[in-house]
Short mmCIF file of C-alpha atoms in Angstrom, two decimals:
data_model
loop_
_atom_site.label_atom_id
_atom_site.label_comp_id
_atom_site.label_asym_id
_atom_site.label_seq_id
_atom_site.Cartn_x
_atom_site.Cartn_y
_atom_site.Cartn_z
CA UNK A 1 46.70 -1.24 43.62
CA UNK A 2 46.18 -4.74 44.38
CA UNK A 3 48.03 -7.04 42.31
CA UNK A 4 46.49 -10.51 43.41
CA UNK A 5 45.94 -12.70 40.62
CA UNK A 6 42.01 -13.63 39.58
CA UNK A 7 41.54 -17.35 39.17
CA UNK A 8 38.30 -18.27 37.14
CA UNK A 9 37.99 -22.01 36.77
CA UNK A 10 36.53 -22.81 32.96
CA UNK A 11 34.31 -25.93 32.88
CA UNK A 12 34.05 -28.11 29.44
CA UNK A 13 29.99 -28.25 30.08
CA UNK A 14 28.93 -24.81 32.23
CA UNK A 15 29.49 -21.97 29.42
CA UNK A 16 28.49 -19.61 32.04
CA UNK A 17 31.96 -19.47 33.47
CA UNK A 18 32.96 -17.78 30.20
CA UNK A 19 30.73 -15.06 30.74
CA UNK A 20 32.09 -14.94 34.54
CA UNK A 21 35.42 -14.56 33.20
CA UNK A 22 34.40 -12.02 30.82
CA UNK A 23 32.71 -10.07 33.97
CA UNK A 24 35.41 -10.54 36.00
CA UNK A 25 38.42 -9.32 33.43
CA UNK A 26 36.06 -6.23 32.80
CA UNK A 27 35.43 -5.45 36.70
CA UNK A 28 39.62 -5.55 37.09
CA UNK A 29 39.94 -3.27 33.65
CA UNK A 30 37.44 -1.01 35.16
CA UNK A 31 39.31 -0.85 38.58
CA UNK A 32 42.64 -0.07 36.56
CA UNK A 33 40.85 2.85 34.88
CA UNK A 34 41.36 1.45 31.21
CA UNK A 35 40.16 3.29 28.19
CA UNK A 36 37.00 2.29 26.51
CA UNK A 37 38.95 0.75 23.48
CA UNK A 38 41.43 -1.57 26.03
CA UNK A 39 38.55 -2.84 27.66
CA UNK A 40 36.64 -4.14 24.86
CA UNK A 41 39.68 -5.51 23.52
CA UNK A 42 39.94 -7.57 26.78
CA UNK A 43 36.70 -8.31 27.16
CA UNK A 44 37.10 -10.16 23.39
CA UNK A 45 40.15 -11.80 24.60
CA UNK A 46 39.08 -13.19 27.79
CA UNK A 47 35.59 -14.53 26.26
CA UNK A 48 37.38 -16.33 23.05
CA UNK A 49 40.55 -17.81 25.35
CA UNK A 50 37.64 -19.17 28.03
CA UNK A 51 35.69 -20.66 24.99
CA UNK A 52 38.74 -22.32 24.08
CA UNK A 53 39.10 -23.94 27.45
CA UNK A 54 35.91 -25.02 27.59
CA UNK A 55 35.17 -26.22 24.04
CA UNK A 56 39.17 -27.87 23.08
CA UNK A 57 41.21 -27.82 26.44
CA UNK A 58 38.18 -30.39 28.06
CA UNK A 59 38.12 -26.88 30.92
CA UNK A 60 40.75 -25.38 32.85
CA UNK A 61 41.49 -22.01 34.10
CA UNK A 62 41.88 -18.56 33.13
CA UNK A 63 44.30 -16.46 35.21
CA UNK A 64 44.07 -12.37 35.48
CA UNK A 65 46.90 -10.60 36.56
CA UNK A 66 46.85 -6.50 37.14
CA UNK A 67 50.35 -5.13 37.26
CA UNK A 68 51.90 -1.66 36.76
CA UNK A 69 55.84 -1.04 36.11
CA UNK A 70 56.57 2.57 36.28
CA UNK A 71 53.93 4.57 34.40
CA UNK A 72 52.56 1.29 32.07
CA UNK A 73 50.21 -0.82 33.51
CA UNK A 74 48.30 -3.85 32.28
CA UNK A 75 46.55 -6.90 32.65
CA UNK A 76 48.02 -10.15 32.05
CA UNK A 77 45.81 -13.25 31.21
CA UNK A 78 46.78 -16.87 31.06
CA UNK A 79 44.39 -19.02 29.30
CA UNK A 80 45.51 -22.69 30.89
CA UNK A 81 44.36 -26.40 29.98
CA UNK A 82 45.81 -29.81 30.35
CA UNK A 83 43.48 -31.10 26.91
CA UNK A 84 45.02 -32.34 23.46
CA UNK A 85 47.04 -29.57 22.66
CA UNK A 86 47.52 -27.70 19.36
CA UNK A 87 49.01 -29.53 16.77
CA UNK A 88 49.39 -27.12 14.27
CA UNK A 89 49.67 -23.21 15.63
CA UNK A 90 50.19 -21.47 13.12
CA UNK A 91 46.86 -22.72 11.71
CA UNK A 92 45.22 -22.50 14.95
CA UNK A 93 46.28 -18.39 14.55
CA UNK A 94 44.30 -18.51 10.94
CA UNK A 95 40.54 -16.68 12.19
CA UNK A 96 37.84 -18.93 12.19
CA UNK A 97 40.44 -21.95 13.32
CA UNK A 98 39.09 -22.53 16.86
CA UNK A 99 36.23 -21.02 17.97
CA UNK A 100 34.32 -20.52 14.79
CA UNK A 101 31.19 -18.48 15.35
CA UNK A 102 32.31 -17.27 18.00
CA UNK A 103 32.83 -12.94 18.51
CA UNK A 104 36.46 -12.49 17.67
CA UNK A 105 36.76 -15.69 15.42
CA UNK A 106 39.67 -16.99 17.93
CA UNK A 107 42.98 -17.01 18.72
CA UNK A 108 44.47 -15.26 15.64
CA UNK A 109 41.98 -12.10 16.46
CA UNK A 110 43.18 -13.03 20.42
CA UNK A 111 46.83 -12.24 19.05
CA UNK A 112 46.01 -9.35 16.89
CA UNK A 113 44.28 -7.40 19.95
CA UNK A 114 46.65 -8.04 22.38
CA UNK A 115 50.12 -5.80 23.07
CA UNK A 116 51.73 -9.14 23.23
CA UNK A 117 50.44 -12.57 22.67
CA UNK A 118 52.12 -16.10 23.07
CA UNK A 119 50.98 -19.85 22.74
CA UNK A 120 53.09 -23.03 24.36
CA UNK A 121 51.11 -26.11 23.79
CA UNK A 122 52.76 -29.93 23.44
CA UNK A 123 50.17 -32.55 22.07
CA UNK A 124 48.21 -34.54 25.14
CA UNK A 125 49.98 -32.37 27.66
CA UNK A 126 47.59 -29.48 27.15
CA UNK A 127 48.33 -25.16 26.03
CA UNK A 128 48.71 -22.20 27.79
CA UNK A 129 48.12 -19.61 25.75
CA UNK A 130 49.31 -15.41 27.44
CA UNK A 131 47.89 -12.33 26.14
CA UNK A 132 48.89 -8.72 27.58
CA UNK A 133 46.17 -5.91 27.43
CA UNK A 134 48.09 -2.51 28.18
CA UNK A 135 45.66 0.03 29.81
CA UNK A 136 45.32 3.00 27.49
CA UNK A 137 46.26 3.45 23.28
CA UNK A 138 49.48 5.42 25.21
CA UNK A 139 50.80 2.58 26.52
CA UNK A 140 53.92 0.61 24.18
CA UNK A 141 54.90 -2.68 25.50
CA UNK A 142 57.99 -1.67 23.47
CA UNK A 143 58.24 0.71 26.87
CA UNK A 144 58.51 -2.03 29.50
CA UNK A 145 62.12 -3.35 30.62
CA UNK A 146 63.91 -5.92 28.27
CA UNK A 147 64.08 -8.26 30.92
CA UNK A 148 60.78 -8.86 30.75
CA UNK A 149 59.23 -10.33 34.30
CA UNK A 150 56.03 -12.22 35.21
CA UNK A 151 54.07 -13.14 38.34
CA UNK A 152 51.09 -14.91 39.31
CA UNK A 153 49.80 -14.27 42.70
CA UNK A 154 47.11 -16.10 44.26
CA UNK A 155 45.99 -16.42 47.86
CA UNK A 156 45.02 -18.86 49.73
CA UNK A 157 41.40 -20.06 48.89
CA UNK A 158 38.69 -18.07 50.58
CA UNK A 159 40.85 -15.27 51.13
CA UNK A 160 40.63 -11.59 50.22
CA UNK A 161 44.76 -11.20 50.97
CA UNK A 162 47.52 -13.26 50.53
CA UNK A 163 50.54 -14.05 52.50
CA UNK A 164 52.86 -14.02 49.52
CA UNK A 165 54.77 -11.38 47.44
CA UNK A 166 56.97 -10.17 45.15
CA UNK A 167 58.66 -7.34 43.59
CA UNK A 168 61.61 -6.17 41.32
CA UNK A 169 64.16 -3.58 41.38
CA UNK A 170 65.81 -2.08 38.05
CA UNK A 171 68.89 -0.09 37.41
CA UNK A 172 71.41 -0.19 34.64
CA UNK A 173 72.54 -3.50 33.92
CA UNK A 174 71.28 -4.82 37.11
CA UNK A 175 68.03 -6.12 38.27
CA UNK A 176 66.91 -6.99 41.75
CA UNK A 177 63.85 -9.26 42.32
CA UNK A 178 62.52 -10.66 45.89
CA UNK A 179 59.76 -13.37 46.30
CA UNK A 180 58.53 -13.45 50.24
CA UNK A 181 55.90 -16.31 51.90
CA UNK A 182 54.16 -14.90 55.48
CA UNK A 183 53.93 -17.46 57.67
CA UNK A 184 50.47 -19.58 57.14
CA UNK A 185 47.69 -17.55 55.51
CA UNK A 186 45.32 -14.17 55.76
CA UNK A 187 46.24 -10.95 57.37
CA UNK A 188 49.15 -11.56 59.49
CA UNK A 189 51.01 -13.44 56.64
CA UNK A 190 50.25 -10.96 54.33
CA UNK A 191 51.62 -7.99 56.95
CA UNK A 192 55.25 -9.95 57.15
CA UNK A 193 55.60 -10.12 53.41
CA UNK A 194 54.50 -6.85 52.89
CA UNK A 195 56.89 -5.88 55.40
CA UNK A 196 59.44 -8.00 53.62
CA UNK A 197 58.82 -5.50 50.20
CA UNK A 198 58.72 -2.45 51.93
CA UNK A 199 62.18 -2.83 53.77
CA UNK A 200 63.60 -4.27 50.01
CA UNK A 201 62.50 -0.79 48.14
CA UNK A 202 64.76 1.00 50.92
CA UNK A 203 67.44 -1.35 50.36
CA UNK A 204 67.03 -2.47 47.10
CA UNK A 205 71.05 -1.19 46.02
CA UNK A 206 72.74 -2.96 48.69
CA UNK A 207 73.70 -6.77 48.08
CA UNK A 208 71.45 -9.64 48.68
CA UNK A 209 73.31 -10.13 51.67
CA UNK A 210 72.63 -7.03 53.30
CA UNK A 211 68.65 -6.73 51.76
CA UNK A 212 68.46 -10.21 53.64
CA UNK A 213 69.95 -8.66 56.96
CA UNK A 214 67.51 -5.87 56.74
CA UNK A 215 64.53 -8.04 56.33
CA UNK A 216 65.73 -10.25 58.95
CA UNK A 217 65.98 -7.21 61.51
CA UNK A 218 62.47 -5.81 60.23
CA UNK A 219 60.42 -8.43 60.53
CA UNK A 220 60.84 -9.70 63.71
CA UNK A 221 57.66 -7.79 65.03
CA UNK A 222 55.54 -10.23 62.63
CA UNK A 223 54.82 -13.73 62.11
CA UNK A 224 58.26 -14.01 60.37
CA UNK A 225 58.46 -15.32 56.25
CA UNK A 226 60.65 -17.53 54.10
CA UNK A 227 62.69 -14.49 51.73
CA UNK A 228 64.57 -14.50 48.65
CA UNK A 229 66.43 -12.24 46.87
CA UNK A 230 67.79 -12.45 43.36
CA UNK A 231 70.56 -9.84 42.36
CA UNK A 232 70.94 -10.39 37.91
CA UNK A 233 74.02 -8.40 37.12
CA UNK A 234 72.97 -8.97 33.34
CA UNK A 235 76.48 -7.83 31.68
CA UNK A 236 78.37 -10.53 33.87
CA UNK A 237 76.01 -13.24 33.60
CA UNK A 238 75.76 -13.70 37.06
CA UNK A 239 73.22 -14.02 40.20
CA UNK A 240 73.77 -13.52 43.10
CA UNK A 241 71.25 -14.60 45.28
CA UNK A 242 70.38 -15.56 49.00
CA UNK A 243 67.45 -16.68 50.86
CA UNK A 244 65.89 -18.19 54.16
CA UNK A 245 63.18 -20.61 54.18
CA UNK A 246 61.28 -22.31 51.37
CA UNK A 247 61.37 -20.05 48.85
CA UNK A 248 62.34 -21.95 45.46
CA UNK A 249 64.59 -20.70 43.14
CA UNK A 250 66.10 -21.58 39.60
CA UNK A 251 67.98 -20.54 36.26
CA UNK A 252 66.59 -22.45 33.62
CA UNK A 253 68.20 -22.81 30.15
CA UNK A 254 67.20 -25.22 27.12
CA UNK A 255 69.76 -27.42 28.68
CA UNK A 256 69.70 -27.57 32.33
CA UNK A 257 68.20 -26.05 35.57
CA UNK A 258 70.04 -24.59 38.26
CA UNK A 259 68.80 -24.39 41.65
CA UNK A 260 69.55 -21.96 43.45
CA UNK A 261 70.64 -22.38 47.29
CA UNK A 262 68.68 -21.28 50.17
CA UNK A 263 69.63 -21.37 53.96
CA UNK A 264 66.92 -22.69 56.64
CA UNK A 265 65.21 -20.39 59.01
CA UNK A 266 62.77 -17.81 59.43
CA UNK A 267 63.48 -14.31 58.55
CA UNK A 268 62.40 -12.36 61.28
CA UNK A 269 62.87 -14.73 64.04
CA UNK A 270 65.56 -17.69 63.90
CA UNK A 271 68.00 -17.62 60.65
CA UNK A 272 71.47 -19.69 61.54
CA UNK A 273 73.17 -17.48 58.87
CA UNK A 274 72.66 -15.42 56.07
CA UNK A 275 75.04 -16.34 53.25
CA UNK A 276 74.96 -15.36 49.44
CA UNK A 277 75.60 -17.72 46.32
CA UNK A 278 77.00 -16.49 42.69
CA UNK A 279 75.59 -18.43 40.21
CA UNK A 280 76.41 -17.81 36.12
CA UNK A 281 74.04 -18.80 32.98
CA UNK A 282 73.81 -19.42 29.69
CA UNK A 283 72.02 -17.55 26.87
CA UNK A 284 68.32 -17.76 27.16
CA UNK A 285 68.06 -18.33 30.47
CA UNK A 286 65.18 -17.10 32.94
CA UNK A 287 65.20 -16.96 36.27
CA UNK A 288 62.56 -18.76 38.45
CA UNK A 289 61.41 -18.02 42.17
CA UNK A 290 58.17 -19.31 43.74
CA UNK A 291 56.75 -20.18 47.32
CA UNK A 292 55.84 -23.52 48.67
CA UNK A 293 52.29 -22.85 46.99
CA UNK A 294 53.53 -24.55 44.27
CA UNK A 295 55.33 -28.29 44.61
CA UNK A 296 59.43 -28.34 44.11
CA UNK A 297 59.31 -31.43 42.19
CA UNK A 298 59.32 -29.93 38.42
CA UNK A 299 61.98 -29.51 35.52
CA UNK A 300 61.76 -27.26 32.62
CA UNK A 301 63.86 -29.48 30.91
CA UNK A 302 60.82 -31.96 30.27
CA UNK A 303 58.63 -28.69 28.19
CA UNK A 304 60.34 -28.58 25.57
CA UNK A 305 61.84 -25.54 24.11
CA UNK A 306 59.79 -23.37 27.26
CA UNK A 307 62.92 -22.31 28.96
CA UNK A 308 63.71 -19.82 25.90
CA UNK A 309 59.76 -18.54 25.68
CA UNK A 310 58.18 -15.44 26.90
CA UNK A 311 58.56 -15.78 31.03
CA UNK A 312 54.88 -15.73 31.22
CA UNK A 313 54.56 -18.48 29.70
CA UNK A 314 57.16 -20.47 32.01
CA UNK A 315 55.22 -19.03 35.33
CA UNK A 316 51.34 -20.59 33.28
CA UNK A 317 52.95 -23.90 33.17
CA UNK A 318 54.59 -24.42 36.28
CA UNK A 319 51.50 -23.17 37.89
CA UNK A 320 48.83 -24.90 35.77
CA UNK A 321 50.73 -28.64 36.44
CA UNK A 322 52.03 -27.84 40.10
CA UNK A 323 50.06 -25.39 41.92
CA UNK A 324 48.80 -26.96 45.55
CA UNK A 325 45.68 -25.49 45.49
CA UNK A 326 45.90 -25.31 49.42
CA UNK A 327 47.94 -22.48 50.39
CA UNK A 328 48.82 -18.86 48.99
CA UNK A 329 50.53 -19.34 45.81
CA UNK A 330 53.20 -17.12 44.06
CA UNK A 331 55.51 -17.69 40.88
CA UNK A 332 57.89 -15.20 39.49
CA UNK A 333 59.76 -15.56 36.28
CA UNK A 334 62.36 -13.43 34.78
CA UNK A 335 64.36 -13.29 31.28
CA UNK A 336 67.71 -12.50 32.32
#
């Protein structure tokens, strides 16, 4: 299955792009084979969170994700806007509050149909609000991993494929996770990072180290990428991490943001050494890794209170206020 994210831009004066949305969220539910039920309930999500946009966030975007994790798959939708913010949320969850009129009555029906449902909004700095639809009635989000995980994946515009990816590995007490960034854009990009995944599933229970090493001897019949790889040993506390190229990564707490060290090079082609970092956290941390898509020059310390919310939430922000816009586009973010 393709997991590329959909992007639909939301305008505050063309209420067509709610309807595109709408078509759009429904062609990707379709695609996933959801139940009748599922898809309606998406389809009443998408329309009332791109109202929303339009008619209180002065437009923005709403952001589709498809993703499966074992035998639960889903769609994941970010409804993002830099507008006035909500004051008062738990109001805003009262039906009627927002979109009055409108089929659904809002965000409090939004959170009612949804398996799970989450608002961050700070006033004049804008809201992103997450909803997850689960594909069938069978599906419990009570079923997914504690350590919950969330990625946005967008190519570069124009394109059907995108040079970025990601993916996660999960045993006892120990998660691995590994963002990769093809060279450039388009097909041969998206061959070196899908290279980069392929090689990590074979290797996944080895140390970041030696994933790394493996990548490195892999890839060098491709462009090359920029790699990262993330080992949470969630008992300990600790990460253990290394990476080539510009791949950013973080643990973010309420009270500080660690970044995480990467070496320069090119996995694949020229890496002066690979070398692995052990890195501890606090409670209520998440870990953060994204490719140069988005620009390095954010803190979570100035959201307040983010750090500790759902990890969707954390990946809508960063890439509503520092996506490019010019190049394929991945964030990753992890409760750990």
């Amino acid at each position: 299955m393709n997991h590329l994210t959909r992007k639909i831009p939301i305008s505050e004066t063309d209420l067509s792009q709610t309807g595109n949305a709408r078509r759009q969220a429904l062609s990707l539910a379709a695609i996933m084979e959801f139940d009748d039920l599922r898809q309606g309930q998406l389809a009443i999500i998408v329309t009332e969170a791109a109202r929303n946009v339009a008619a209180h966030g002065g437009g923005g975007e709403i952001l589709l994700s498809p993703w499966r994790q074992g035998n639960i798959s889903g769609i994941d939708m970010h409804a993002l806007d830099k507008g006035r913010g909500i004051r008062d949320i738990a109001s805003a969850l009262e039906d009627g509050f927002s979109t009055a009129g409108t089929p659904g009555n809002g965000l409090g029906a939004m959170s009612r149909l949804a398996g799970c449902f989450h608002i961050y909004s700070t006033p004049m700095h804008g809201t992103a609000v997450f909803a997850r639809v689960l594909r069938t009635a069978h599906d419990m989000e009570s079923e997914l991993p504690a350590y919950g995980v969330s990625a946005i994946v967008l190519p570069y515009p124009g394109e059907t494929v995108c040079g970025d990816a990601w993916s996660v590995d999960r045993a006892p007490g120990r998660s691995v996770y590994i963002v990769a960034d093809g060279l450039g854009h388009g097909a041969a990009a998206a061959e070196a990072a899908q290279e980069a995944i392929r090689v990590f599933h074979l290797t996944a229970s080895d140390s970041p180290t030696q994933i790394l090493s493996e990548i490195h001897g892999a890839l060098g019949k491709t462009r090359g990428a920029a790699v990262s790889v993330a080992e949470v040993l969630h008992d300990e506390r600790v990460v253990n991490y290394a990476g080539a190229g510009n791949i950013v990564a973080a643990v973010a707490s309420v009270r500080k943001t660690k970044n995480l060290v990467s070496m320069n090079g090119t996995v694949g082609h020229s890496v002066a050494k690979i070398q692995q970092f052990a890195y501890s956290w606090e409670e209520e941390s998440a870990l953060i890794m994204h490719s140069d898509g988005l620009a390095t020059r954010w803190n979570v310390e100035q959201y307040p209170g983010l750090a500790s919310r759902h990890p969707a939430l954390t990946a809508g922000v960063l890439f509503r206020d520092f996506c490019r816009h010019r190049d394929d586009a991945t964030i990753l973010v992890s409760r750990i």
